[in-house]
Amino acid sequence: MFWLAEGLVYRRQDSIIHSLDPRVKLIISFSLFILSLFSSTIFEFTILLFAIFLLGALSKVLRRMTKTITFSLTFVIMIFVINLLVGYDLIFSIIISLRFIAIISSSSIFFLTSSPDELDLVMRSLHLPYDLIFAFVTAVRFVPVILLDAVQIIDSQRSRGLEIEKGSIFKRIRNYIPVLIPLIVQSIIRSEELAEAMESRAYGFSKKRTSYYTLHFKRRDYLILCLHFMLVVLFILLVYFFHL
Amino acid sequence: MIEVESLYFKYPLSNDYVLKDINLKIGLGEVVGIMGGNGSGKTTLIKHFNGLLKPTKGTVKIFGKDTREESVAYFSKKVGLVFQNPGHQIFSDTVWNEIAFALKNFGFEEEIINKRVKWALEFFNLTQYKDTSPLLLSGGEKKRLCLASVLAWNPDFIILDEPTVGQDFLQKEKLIEIIKMLITQNKTVIVVSHDVEFIWLLQPRLILISNGVIVKDGDCKSVFKDNAILEKCGLTKPQLVELYEELYPLIEQMPVDIVEAHSMLLKLLRGSK
């Protein structure tokens, strides 16, 4: 299960996308996310997913993006089967499944190429309350930590004879109790320790927070943003007005 | 008997091998220390001993049975693994149920479960906490509880991953006593640790790992003489070994504990008078 965490963690890398202003990355990811919501044909999704994977390749995170998608495959299959079962046709079920993949992969572009610090700066530039920003950024930082904890806990309980995948569906659900309780307890302990460490370093003392790093748009950011908007407009024109 | 032959291991979707060409035989009644720097592959190796991890190449056999052939539960009954962090294990409402958990999983009868839990509670001085939530115990008590919950099912091999982390001197002494007692019962104890002083007091067969490769496997005294290997593994020498090296050839053999060092020094001082 270690490899799952890989698909959720930011890693410092040298790529054109990594070096962009995080606000540009957010705009690109968000616009692709919106287009995923409004696209409704297999052709549209083909173009969209091609663009997303091209961005993934440019960011050198394609391999880790595929891990995220592999992780979400269970949900994709569930969505596909449920749609078929409730009476939708095959094409519609495929489209809904592709939409889920597009949503997941478009948002992972931002999270895999932006560090939690950049996420912090972006949220600050949106003038959100700092407590909310801190809680959100901490949650993002803790995802891989909690996943690794889960792996350790599962290994520990399996070493004591727990066979998680054995028995009826209800037994299997019950088998997760010895995993979930330590996981929740560990998360609470960790959050308490974090709160104490933050308070010891005067968190919340000053009302006006300053930042060591500030965000500045560079020429490259403007260029990429313009190019992105041109491509988005072209996509909308081709799909919605020329019905390609 | 644990037999490891040409073991190579890498995690899924990773290019690099974490363990490379590991060959090892560990018999009953041995004390084995596994040491190495952070990320050298110690924990990955011991997770192969009860089948939690399966080799990418090569084989790991426990009493002649390949770990690929049976479940983790099957091998865990013979190989008990005590993890470093008690927080990754403890979940029951009472200390009693925490110890009984594994026994129930292994399908022991109620009568035997009660007998074994009672023995473990008494042996580890935890009887007074039997109805208490294990989450309310201190760090040292939690560590003892984890060891109790593994020894309760009486495995042939006991693997301890970093058993001395967060333990005071008295707890360490108690742990050494327990390990020595287990050896008299023909059990095998494998200790993964960074604590050279603790390892020295155990005088085990010592295996050093660096970058997933076994760089030394031998008698504790000979391993701690090898400066180059120790440096490679990021390890220091135990204080008693340093004392011996400072005083050699005035003292001729390495003292294995403080008592022996004390009597050697006394003899030396009396002789110099």
Short mmCIF file of C-alpha atoms in Angstrom, two decimals, chain A residues 21-125:
data_model
loop_
_atom_site.label_atom_id
_atom_site.label_comp_id
_atom_site.label_asym_id
_atom_site.label_seq_id
_atom_site.Cartn_x
_atom_site.Cartn_y
_atom_site.Cartn_z
CA ASP A 21 3.03 30.58 -10.01
CA PRO A 22 0.69 28.34 -7.97
CA ARG A 23 -2.25 30.61 -8.86
CA VAL A 24 -1.70 29.80 -12.53
CA LYS A 25 -1.62 26.09 -11.71
CA LEU A 26 -4.84 26.47 -9.72
CA ILE A 27 -6.55 28.32 -12.60
CA ILE A 28 -5.45 25.64 -15.09
CA SER A 29 -6.55 22.79 -12.82
CA PHE A 30 -9.82 24.49 -11.92
CA SER A 31 -10.74 25.31 -15.53
CA LEU A 32 -10.06 21.70 -16.55
CA PHE A 33 -12.19 20.59 -13.59
CA ILE A 34 -15.07 22.85 -14.76
CA LEU A 35 -14.73 21.61 -18.35
CA SER A 36 -14.90 18.02 -17.00
CA LEU A 37 -18.23 18.87 -15.36
CA PHE A 38 -19.71 20.31 -18.55
CA SER A 39 -18.30 17.85 -21.11
CA SER A 40 -20.85 15.30 -22.24
CA THR A 41 -19.48 13.23 -25.13
CA ILE A 42 -16.71 10.65 -25.38
CA PHE A 43 -15.00 12.90 -27.98
CA GLU A 44 -14.92 15.84 -25.55
CA PHE A 45 -13.50 13.67 -22.79
CA THR A 46 -10.87 12.26 -25.16
CA ILE A 47 -9.58 15.80 -25.87
CA LEU A 48 -9.85 16.80 -22.22
CA LEU A 49 -8.05 13.72 -20.87
CA PHE A 50 -5.39 14.10 -23.58
CA ALA A 51 -4.80 17.70 -22.40
CA ILE A 52 -4.70 16.63 -18.74
CA PHE A 53 -2.25 13.79 -19.39
CA LEU A 54 -0.13 16.07 -21.60
CA LEU A 55 0.08 18.48 -18.65
CA GLY A 56 0.94 15.53 -16.41
CA ALA A 57 3.78 14.55 -18.77
CA LEU A 58 5.06 18.14 -18.91
CA SER A 59 5.01 18.23 -15.10
CA LYS A 60 6.83 14.86 -14.94
CA VAL A 61 4.10 13.54 -12.62
CA LEU A 62 2.36 11.29 -15.14
CA ARG A 63 3.44 8.11 -13.37
CA ARG A 64 2.20 9.34 -10.01
CA MET A 65 -1.01 10.58 -11.62
CA THR A 66 -1.66 7.05 -12.87
CA LYS A 67 -1.22 5.83 -9.28
CA THR A 68 -3.93 8.25 -8.14
CA ILE A 69 -6.18 7.01 -10.95
CA THR A 70 -5.40 3.37 -10.11
CA PHE A 71 -6.39 4.16 -6.51
CA SER A 72 -9.70 5.61 -7.69
CA LEU A 73 -10.41 2.75 -10.12
CA THR A 74 -12.60 0.96 -7.55
CA PHE A 75 -14.86 4.03 -7.42
CA VAL A 76 -14.81 4.36 -11.24
CA ILE A 77 -15.95 0.74 -11.58
CA MET A 78 -18.61 1.28 -8.89
CA ILE A 79 -19.91 4.40 -10.67
CA PHE A 80 -19.97 2.54 -13.99
CA VAL A 81 -21.82 -0.51 -12.62
CA ILE A 82 -24.32 1.53 -10.56
CA ASN A 83 -25.17 3.65 -13.63
CA LEU A 84 -25.74 0.52 -15.69
CA LEU A 85 -27.83 -1.06 -12.90
CA VAL A 86 -30.14 1.94 -12.51
CA GLY A 87 -30.92 1.79 -16.20
CA TYR A 88 -28.60 4.25 -17.96
CA ASP A 89 -27.11 3.07 -21.25
CA LEU A 90 -23.51 1.97 -21.79
CA ILE A 91 -22.34 5.25 -23.40
CA PHE A 92 -23.75 7.37 -20.56
CA SER A 93 -22.13 5.09 -17.94
CA ILE A 94 -18.78 5.38 -19.74
CA ILE A 95 -19.13 9.19 -19.87
CA ILE A 96 -19.88 9.44 -16.15
CA SER A 97 -16.90 7.21 -15.36
CA LEU A 98 -14.63 9.29 -17.65
CA ARG A 99 -15.89 12.45 -15.95
CA PHE A 100 -14.83 11.05 -12.58
CA ILE A 101 -11.35 10.21 -13.95
CA ALA A 102 -11.06 13.70 -15.51
CA ILE A 103 -12.08 15.39 -12.23
CA ILE A 104 -9.59 13.34 -10.19
CA SER A 105 -6.69 13.79 -12.61
CA SER A 106 -7.30 17.52 -13.25
CA SER A 107 -7.24 18.27 -9.52
CA SER A 108 -4.21 16.03 -8.98
CA ILE A 109 -2.27 18.24 -11.48
CA PHE A 110 -2.46 21.07 -8.95
CA PHE A 111 -1.81 18.99 -5.83
CA LEU A 112 1.10 17.01 -7.33
CA THR A 113 2.87 20.11 -8.63
CA SER A 114 2.22 22.56 -5.76
CA SER A 115 3.80 22.25 -2.35
CA PRO A 116 1.64 22.70 0.79
CA ASP A 117 3.44 26.04 1.25
CA GLU A 118 2.31 27.17 -2.20
CA LEU A 119 -1.20 26.00 -1.39
CA ASP A 120 -1.00 28.13 1.75
CA LEU A 121 0.07 31.18 -0.28
CA VAL A 122 -2.68 30.67 -2.88
CA MET A 123 -5.35 30.44 -0.21
CA ARG A 124 -3.96 33.54 1.48
CA SER A 125 -4.12 35.43 -1.81
#
